[in-house]
CSV table of C-alpha atoms in Angstrom, one decimal:
chain,number,residue,atom,x,y,z
W,215,UNK,CA,0.0,0.0,0.0
W,216,UNK,CA,1.4,3.4,-1.1
W,217,UNK,CA,0.5,6.9,-0.1
W,218,UNK,CA,-0.1,7.8,-3.7
W,219,UNK,CA,-2.7,5.1,-4.1
W,220,UNK,CA,-4.5,6.6,-1.0
W,221,UNK,CA,-4.3,10.0,-2.6
W,222,UNK,CA,-5.8,8.5,-5.9
W,223,UNK,CA,-8.8,6.9,-4.2
W,224,UNK,CA,-9.5,9.9,-2.1
W,225,UNK,CA,-9.2,12.3,-5.0
W,226,UNK,CA,-11.5,10.1,-7.2
W,227,UNK,CA,-14.1,10.2,-4.5
W,228,UNK,CA,-13.8,13.9,-4.2
W,229,UNK,CA,-14.2,14.4,-7.9
W,230,UNK,CA,-17.5,12.6,-8.0
W,231,UNK,CA,-15.9,9.3,-9.2
W,232,UNK,CA,-14.5,11.1,-12.2
W,233,UNK,CA,-11.1,9.4,-12.7
W,234,UNK,CA,-10.1,11.9,-15.5
W,235,UNK,CA,-10.7,14.9,-13.2
W,236,UNK,CA,-8.9,13.2,-10.4
W,237,UNK,CA,-5.9,12.6,-12.6
W,238,UNK,CA,-5.9,16.2,-13.8
W,239,UNK,CA,-6.1,17.5,-10.1
W,240,UNK,CA,-3.2,15.3,-9.2
W,241,UNK,CA,-1.1,16.1,-12.3
W,242,UNK,CA,-0.9,12.6,-13.4
W,243,UNK,CA,-2.4,10.3,-16.1
W,244,UNK,CA,-5.9,8.7,-16.0
W,245,UNK,CA,-4.5,5.2,-16.9
W,246,UNK,CA,-2.0,5.5,-14.1
W,247,UNK,CA,-4.7,6.4,-11.6
W,248,UNK,CA,-6.8,3.5,-12.7
W,249,UNK,CA,-4.0,1.0,-12.5
W,250,UNK,CA,-3.0,2.0,-9.1
W,251,UNK,CA,-6.5,1.9,-7.7
W,252,UNK,CA,-6.8,-1.7,-9.2
W,253,UNK,CA,-3.5,-2.7,-7.6
W,254,UNK,CA,-4.7,-1.3,-4.2
W,255,UNK,CA,-7.9,-3.3,-4.5
W,256,UNK,CA,-6.1,-6.5,-5.4
W,257,UNK,CA,-3.7,-6.0,-2.4
W,258,UNK,CA,-6.7,-5.4,0.0
W,259,UNK,CA,-8.8,-8.2,-1.4
W,260,UNK,CA,-12.0,-6.0,-1.7
W,261,UNK,CA,-13.3,-3.6,-4.2
W,262,UNK,CA,-13.3,0.1,-3.1
W,263,UNK,CA,-15.5,1.3,-6.0
W,264,UNK,CA,-18.7,-0.1,-7.5
W,265,UNK,CA,-18.3,-0.4,-11.3
W,266,UNK,CA,-20.5,-0.3,-14.4
W,267,UNK,CA,-18.3,-1.6,-17.2
W,268,UNK,CA,-15.2,0.6,-16.9
W,269,UNK,CA,-16.9,3.4,-15.0
W,270,UNK,CA,-17.0,4.0,-11.2
W,271,UNK,CA,-20.6,4.4,-10.1
W,272,UNK,CA,-20.3,4.4,-6.3
W,273,UNK,CA,-18.4,3.3,-3.3
W,274,UNK,CA,-18.6,-0.2,-1.8
W,275,UNK,CA,-19.4,-0.5,1.9
W,276,UNK,CA,-15.8,-1.3,2.5
W,277,UNK,CA,-14.7,1.5,0.2
W,278,UNK,CA,-16.5,4.1,2.3
W,279,UNK,CA,-14.6,3.0,5.4
W,280,UNK,CA,-11.3,2.8,3.6
W,281,UNK,CA,-11.5,6.2,2.2
W,282,UNK,CA,-12.4,7.6,5.6
W,283,UNK,CA,-9.3,6.1,7.1
W,284,UNK,CA,-7.2,7.1,4.0
W,285,UNK,CA,-8.2,10.7,4.5
W,286,UNK,CA,-7.0,10.6,8.1
W,287,UNK,CA,-3.7,8.9,7.0
W,288,UNK,CA,-3.0,11.6,4.3
W,289,UNK,CA,-3.7,14.4,6.8
W,290,UNK,CA,-1.4,12.8,9.3
W,291,UNK,CA,1.3,12.4,6.6
W,292,UNK,CA,1.2,16.2,6.0
W,293,UNK,CA,1.4,16.8,9.6
W,294,UNK,CA,4.6,14.7,9.8
W,295,UNK,CA,6.1,16.8,7.0
W,296,UNK,CA,5.1,19.9,8.8
W,297,UNK,CA,6.6,18.9,12.2
W,298,UNK,CA,9.9,18.0,10.5
W,299,UNK,CA,9.9,21.4,8.6
W,300,UNK,CA,9.2,23.2,12.0
W,301,UNK,CA,12.0,21.6,13.8
W,302,UNK,CA,14.3,22.2,10.8
W,303,UNK,CA,13.6,25.9,10.5
W,304,UNK,CA,10.5,27.4,12.2
W,305,UNK,CA,10.7,30.6,10.2
W,306,UNK,CA,10.8,29.1,6.7
W,307,UNK,CA,8.1,27.4,4.7
W,308,UNK,CA,4.9,28.0,2.7
W,309,UNK,CA,1.5,29.1,3.5
W,310,UNK,CA,-1.5,28.5,1.3
W,311,UNK,CA,-4.7,30.3,1.7
W,312,UNK,CA,-8.0,30.1,-0.2
W,313,UNK,CA,-10.2,33.1,0.0
W,314,UNK,CA,-12.6,35.3,-2.0
W,315,UNK,CA,-11.6,38.3,-4.3
W,316,UNK,CA,-13.1,40.7,-1.7
W,317,UNK,CA,-11.0,39.3,1.1
W,318,UNK,CA,-7.9,39.1,-0.9
W,319,UNK,CA,-8.2,42.6,-2.4
W,320,UNK,CA,-9.6,44.6,0.6
W,321,UNK,CA,-9.2,42.7,3.9
W,322,UNK,CA,-5.8,40.8,3.7
W,323,UNK,CA,-3.2,43.2,2.2
W,324,UNK,CA,-2.3,44.9,5.5
W,325,UNK,CA,-2.0,41.5,7.2
W,326,UNK,CA,0.0,40.0,4.5
W,327,UNK,CA,2.4,42.9,4.6
W,328,UNK,CA,2.9,42.7,8.3
W,329,UNK,CA,3.3,38.9,8.2
W,330,UNK,CA,6.0,39.2,5.5
W,331,UNK,CA,8.0,41.7,7.6
W,332,UNK,CA,8.1,39.1,10.4
W,333,UNK,CA,8.5,36.0,8.2
W,334,UNK,CA,10.2,37.0,5.0
W,335,UNK,CA,11.2,33.4,4.2
W,336,UNK,CA,7.6,32.1,4.2
W,337,UNK,CA,6.1,32.1,0.7
W,338,UNK,CA,2.4,32.9,0.5
W,339,UNK,CA,0.1,31.4,-2.1
W,340,UNK,CA,-3.5,32.5,-2.7
W,341,UNK,CA,-6.4,30.5,-4.3
W,342,UNK,CA,-9.5,32.5,-5.1
W,343,UNK,CA,-12.9,31.0,-5.4
W,344,UNK,CA,-16.4,30.7,-4.2
W,345,UNK,CA,-16.9,30.1,-0.4
W,346,UNK,CA,-17.9,26.4,-1.1
W,347,UNK,CA,-14.7,25.9,-3.3
W,348,UNK,CA,-12.6,27.5,-0.5
W,349,UNK,CA,-14.1,25.3,2.3
W,350,UNK,CA,-13.6,22.2,0.1
W,351,UNK,CA,-9.9,23.1,-0.5
W,352,UNK,CA,-9.3,23.4,3.2
W,353,UNK,CA,-11.3,20.2,4.0
W,354,UNK,CA,-9.3,18.3,1.4
W,355,UNK,CA,-5.9,19.6,2.9
W,356,UNK,CA,-5.1,21.4,-0.4
W,357,UNK,CA,-4.8,24.7,1.5
W,358,UNK,CA,-3.8,25.6,5.0
W,359,UNK,CA,-6.5,28.2,5.5
W,360,UNK,CA,-9.9,29.2,4.2
W,361,UNK,CA,-11.0,32.7,4.7
W,362,UNK,CA,-14.6,33.6,3.8
W,363,UNK,CA,-18.0,34.8,5.0
W,364,UNK,CA,-20.3,32.0,3.6
W,365,UNK,CA,-20.3,28.3,3.7
W,366,UNK,CA,-17.4,27.5,6.2
W,367,UNK,CA,-19.9,26.5,8.9
W,368,UNK,CA,-21.2,23.7,6.7
W,369,UNK,CA,-18.0,21.8,7.0
W,370,UNK,CA,-17.6,19.9,10.3
W,371,UNK,CA,-13.9,19.0,9.7
W,372,UNK,CA,-12.9,22.6,9.8
W,373,UNK,CA,-12.0,24.6,12.9
W,374,UNK,CA,-13.6,28.0,12.3
W,375,UNK,CA,-12.8,31.3,14.2
W,376,UNK,CA,-14.3,34.6,13.6
W,377,UNK,CA,-12.1,37.4,12.4
W,378,UNK,CA,-14.1,40.6,12.0
W,379,UNK,CA,-17.7,41.9,11.2
W,380,UNK,CA,-18.5,43.9,8.1
W,381,UNK,CA,-21.6,45.4,6.5
W,382,UNK,CA,-22.7,46.8,3.2
W,383,UNK,CA,-23.0,50.1,1.3
W,384,UNK,CA,-25.4,51.1,-1.6
W,385,UNK,CA,-23.2,52.2,-4.5
W,386,UNK,CA,-24.7,54.8,-6.9
W,387,UNK,CA,-23.4,57.3,-9.4
W,388,UNK,CA,-23.0,60.9,-8.1
W,389,UNK,CA,-26.3,62.8,-8.2
W,390,UNK,CA,-28.4,59.7,-8.0
W,391,UNK,CA,-31.9,60.2,-6.3
W,392,UNK,CA,-30.9,57.8,-3.5
W,393,UNK,CA,-28.2,60.3,-2.4
W,394,UNK,CA,-31.1,62.5,-1.1
W,395,UNK,CA,-33.1,59.8,0.6
W,396,UNK,CA,-33.2,60.6,4.3
W,397,UNK,CA,-33.5,58.0,5.8
W,398,UNK,CA,-32.3,55.4,3.3
W,399,UNK,CA,-34.8,52.4,3.2
W,400,UNK,CA,-35.0,49.0,1.7
W,401,UNK,CA,-38.2,50.2,0.0
W,402,UNK,CA,-36.4,53.1,-1.7
W,403,UNK,CA,-33.6,50.8,-2.8
W,404,UNK,CA,-36.1,48.2,-4.2
W,405,UNK,CA,-37.4,50.7,-6.7
W,406,UNK,CA,-34.2,50.4,-8.7
W,407,UNK,CA,-32.5,47.5,-10.5
W,408,UNK,CA,-29.8,46.0,-8.3
W,409,UNK,CA,-26.3,44.8,-9.0
W,410,UNK,CA,-24.8,42.6,-6.2
W,411,UNK,CA,-23.1,39.4,-5.4
W,412,UNK,CA,-23.9,36.0,-6.6
W,413,UNK,CA,-26.0,34.0,-4.1
W,414,UNK,CA,-23.9,32.2,-1.5
W,415,UNK,CA,-21.1,34.8,-2.1
W,416,UNK,CA,-19.8,37.5,0.2
W,417,UNK,CA,-22.7,37.7,2.7
W,418,UNK,CA,-25.4,37.7,0.0
W,419,UNK,CA,-27.7,35.7,2.2
W,420,UNK,CA,-28.2,38.5,4.7
W,421,UNK,CA,-29.1,40.8,1.9
W,422,UNK,CA,-31.8,38.5,0.7
W,423,UNK,CA,-33.1,38.0,4.3
W,424,UNK,CA,-33.5,41.8,4.8
W,425,UNK,CA,-35.7,42.2,1.7
W,426,UNK,CA,-37.7,39.1,2.3
W,427,UNK,CA,-38.4,40.3,5.8
W,428,UNK,CA,-40.0,43.3,4.5
W,429,UNK,CA,-42.0,41.6,1.8
W,430,UNK,CA,-39.9,43.1,-0.9
W,431,UNK,CA,-38.9,41.4,-4.2
W,432,UNK,CA,-36.0,43.4,-5.5
W,433,UNK,CA,-35.1,43.2,-9.2
W,434,UNK,CA,-31.6,41.9,-9.2
W,435,UNK,CA,-30.5,42.4,-12.7
W,436,UNK,CA,-26.8,41.5,-12.6
W,437,UNK,CA,-24.7,39.5,-10.1
W,438,UNK,CA,-21.0,39.0,-9.8
W,439,UNK,CA,-18.3,37.5,-7.4
W,440,UNK,CA,-16.1,40.6,-7.6
W,441,UNK,CA,-16.8,44.0,-6.1
W,442,UNK,CA,-14.9,45.7,-8.8
W,443,UNK,CA,-17.1,44.2,-11.4
W,444,UNK,CA,-20.1,45.4,-9.5
W,445,UNK,CA,-18.9,48.9,-9.4
W,446,UNK,CA,-18.1,48.8,-13.1
W,447,UNK,CA,-21.7,48.0,-14.0
W,448,UNK,CA,-23.1,50.6,-11.6
W,449,UNK,CA,-20.8,53.1,-13.5
W,450,UNK,CA,-22.4,51.9,-16.7
W,451,UNK,CA,-25.9,52.7,-15.3
W,452,UNK,CA,-27.1,49.0,-15.1
W,453,UNK,CA,-28.5,49.5,-11.6
W,454,UNK,CA,-27.7,50.3,-8.0
W,455,UNK,CA,-24.9,48.4,-6.3
W,456,UNK,CA,-25.0,46.6,-2.9
W,457,UNK,CA,-21.6,45.4,-1.8
W,458,UNK,CA,-19.2,45.2,1.1
W,459,UNK,CA,-18.5,48.7,2.4
W,460,UNK,CA,-14.6,47.9,2.7
W,461,UNK,CA,-14.6,47.4,-1.0
W,462,UNK,CA,-15.4,51.0,-1.7
W,463,UNK,CA,-12.3,53.3,-2.2
W,464,UNK,CA,-13.3,57.0,-2.7
W,465,UNK,CA,-9.9,57.8,-4.4
W,466,UNK,CA,-10.2,55.0,-6.8
W,467,UNK,CA,-14.0,55.0,-7.3
W,468,UNK,CA,-14.4,58.4,-8.6
W,469,UNK,CA,-17.9,59.3,-9.9
W,470,UNK,CA,-19.5,56.8,-7.4
W,471,UNK,CA,-21.0,57.5,-4.1
W,472,UNK,CA,-21.2,55.0,-1.2
W,473,UNK,CA,-24.3,55.3,1.0
W,474,UNK,CA,-24.2,53.6,4.4
W,475,UNK,CA,-26.6,50.7,4.6
W,476,UNK,CA,-25.4,49.2,7.9
W,477,UNK,CA,-28.8,50.0,9.5
W,478,UNK,CA,-30.7,47.9,6.8
W,479,UNK,CA,-28.7,44.7,6.9
W,480,UNK,CA,-27.5,42.3,9.6
W,481,UNK,CA,-23.7,42.4,9.9
W,482,UNK,CA,-21.8,39.6,8.4
W,483,UNK,CA,-18.7,37.8,9.9
W,484,UNK,CA,-15.7,36.7,8.1
W,485,UNK,CA,-14.1,33.6,9.4
W,486,UNK,CA,-10.8,31.7,9.1
W,487,UNK,CA,-11.0,28.0,9.0
W,488,UNK,CA,-8.5,25.0,8.9
W,489,UNK,CA,-8.6,21.4,9.0
W,490,UNK,CA,-9.2,20.1,12.5
W,491,UNK,CA,-6.2,17.8,12.8
W,492,UNK,CA,-3.8,20.2,11.1
W,493,UNK,CA,-0.4,20.7,12.8
W,494,UNK,CA,-0.1,24.3,13.0
W,495,UNK,CA,3.5,25.8,12.5
W,496,UNK,CA,4.7,28.8,14.4
W,497,UNK,CA,4.2,31.0,11.5
W,498,UNK,CA,0.7,29.7,10.9
W,499,UNK,CA,-0.4,30.8,14.4
W,500,UNK,CA,1.3,34.2,13.6
W,501,UNK,CA,-0.6,34.7,10.5
W,502,UNK,CA,-3.9,34.0,12.2
W,503,UNK,CA,-3.0,36.6,14.9
W,504,UNK,CA,-1.8,39.1,12.5
W,505,UNK,CA,-5.1,39.0,10.6
W,506,UNK,CA,-7.2,38.9,13.6
W,507,UNK,CA,-5.3,40.0,16.7
W,508,UNK,CA,-8.0,38.6,19.1
W,509,UNK,CA,-7.1,35.1,17.9
W,510,UNK,CA,-4.2,34.4,19.9
W,511,UNK,CA,-2.3,31.0,20.0
W,512,UNK,CA,-4.2,30.2,23.3
W,513,UNK,CA,-7.6,31.0,21.7
W,514,UNK,CA,-6.8,28.9,18.5
W,515,UNK,CA,-5.8,26.0,20.7
W,516,UNK,CA,-8.9,26.3,22.8
W,517,UNK,CA,-10.9,26.0,19.5
W,518,UNK,CA,-8.9,23.0,18.4
W,519,UNK,CA,-9.5,21.3,21.7
W,520,UNK,CA,-13.3,22.1,21.8
W,521,UNK,CA,-15.0,18.9,20.8
W,522,UNK,CA,-18.6,19.4,21.7
W,523,UNK,CA,-20.9,21.8,20.0
W,524,UNK,CA,-21.5,23.4,23.5
W,525,UNK,CA,-17.8,24.0,24.0
W,526,UNK,CA,-17.5,25.7,20.5
W,527,UNK,CA,-20.6,27.8,21.0
W,528,UNK,CA,-19.2,29.0,24.4
W,529,UNK,CA,-15.9,30.0,22.9
W,530,UNK,CA,-17.6,31.8,19.9
W,531,UNK,CA,-19.7,33.7,22.3
W,532,UNK,CA,-16.7,34.9,24.3
W,533,UNK,CA,-15.0,36.1,21.1
W,534,UNK,CA,-18.1,38.1,20.0
W,535,UNK,CA,-17.2,41.2,22.0
W,536,UNK,CA,-13.6,41.3,20.6
W,537,UNK,CA,-14.5,41.3,17.0
W,538,UNK,CA,-13.5,44.5,15.1
W,539,UNK,CA,-16.1,46.1,12.7
W,540,UNK,CA,-15.1,46.8,9.1
W,541,UNK,CA,-17.7,49.0,7.5
W,542,UNK,CA,-20.4,48.3,9.9
């Protein structure tokens, strides 16, 4: 039995039983993956995948248990490497982060700059995607940290910690009638076509909930995953924008006005998540506390050690008063 064989069966399962997609994700060939899976099944004496002809169509009962253990073994193998690297040089290594465009562009630059000043020999790698993609990358151990607002709480294998709260602004061209609305209301906003985030992205759920609670059905004419795209189409006159307040930069976004809408929507919380059994190196603790100073090494370890939902809830409640507000 080889680690690569375990990687292959785990990735095939993760790719919805698509061997070609698994091979592409692992930078190897489809025939090679198929051969190694067959050899592993022969060695174990049981099939891992159910087949219809040459295609995998499901997991056998044994396969489900084998893949569950294989995922743990692969996670521990990564931990062994991390421990060795930590004892070899605790200030050198790489850190991989999956996050959204909004976080990468507006929330993380200052933290990254400070982190690099303290750890110049740690290389940083960013992967951008949807919150679901981000969480899945962290769960699979393909990135060290996931940073997002949505979806992280759906994955029980992740330790999740709150970083900061943020809210929204209404983005309109200069001279727009909403600039004179006092007070600004959801009813007034709903009279115009809206340009905002894709559902399940950057706190979109709180936006929908606010309109639904007032019995309003806004005309969302354009959605995007990128705040810069939202502003571009507001400038083109497509509609009124609703986006994270932190993404508006007066000096860069000339011709547009940001109207505070924090009184209209529930604040969202951005979280950082990592796989529960991950060995955290010194610089990983440092990155977390640089991005969110209230998340000290002690707090992070408390979150790792919290096993029951009650323990986790109590810790989250204790952190709530410490969260900074960005654009709330």
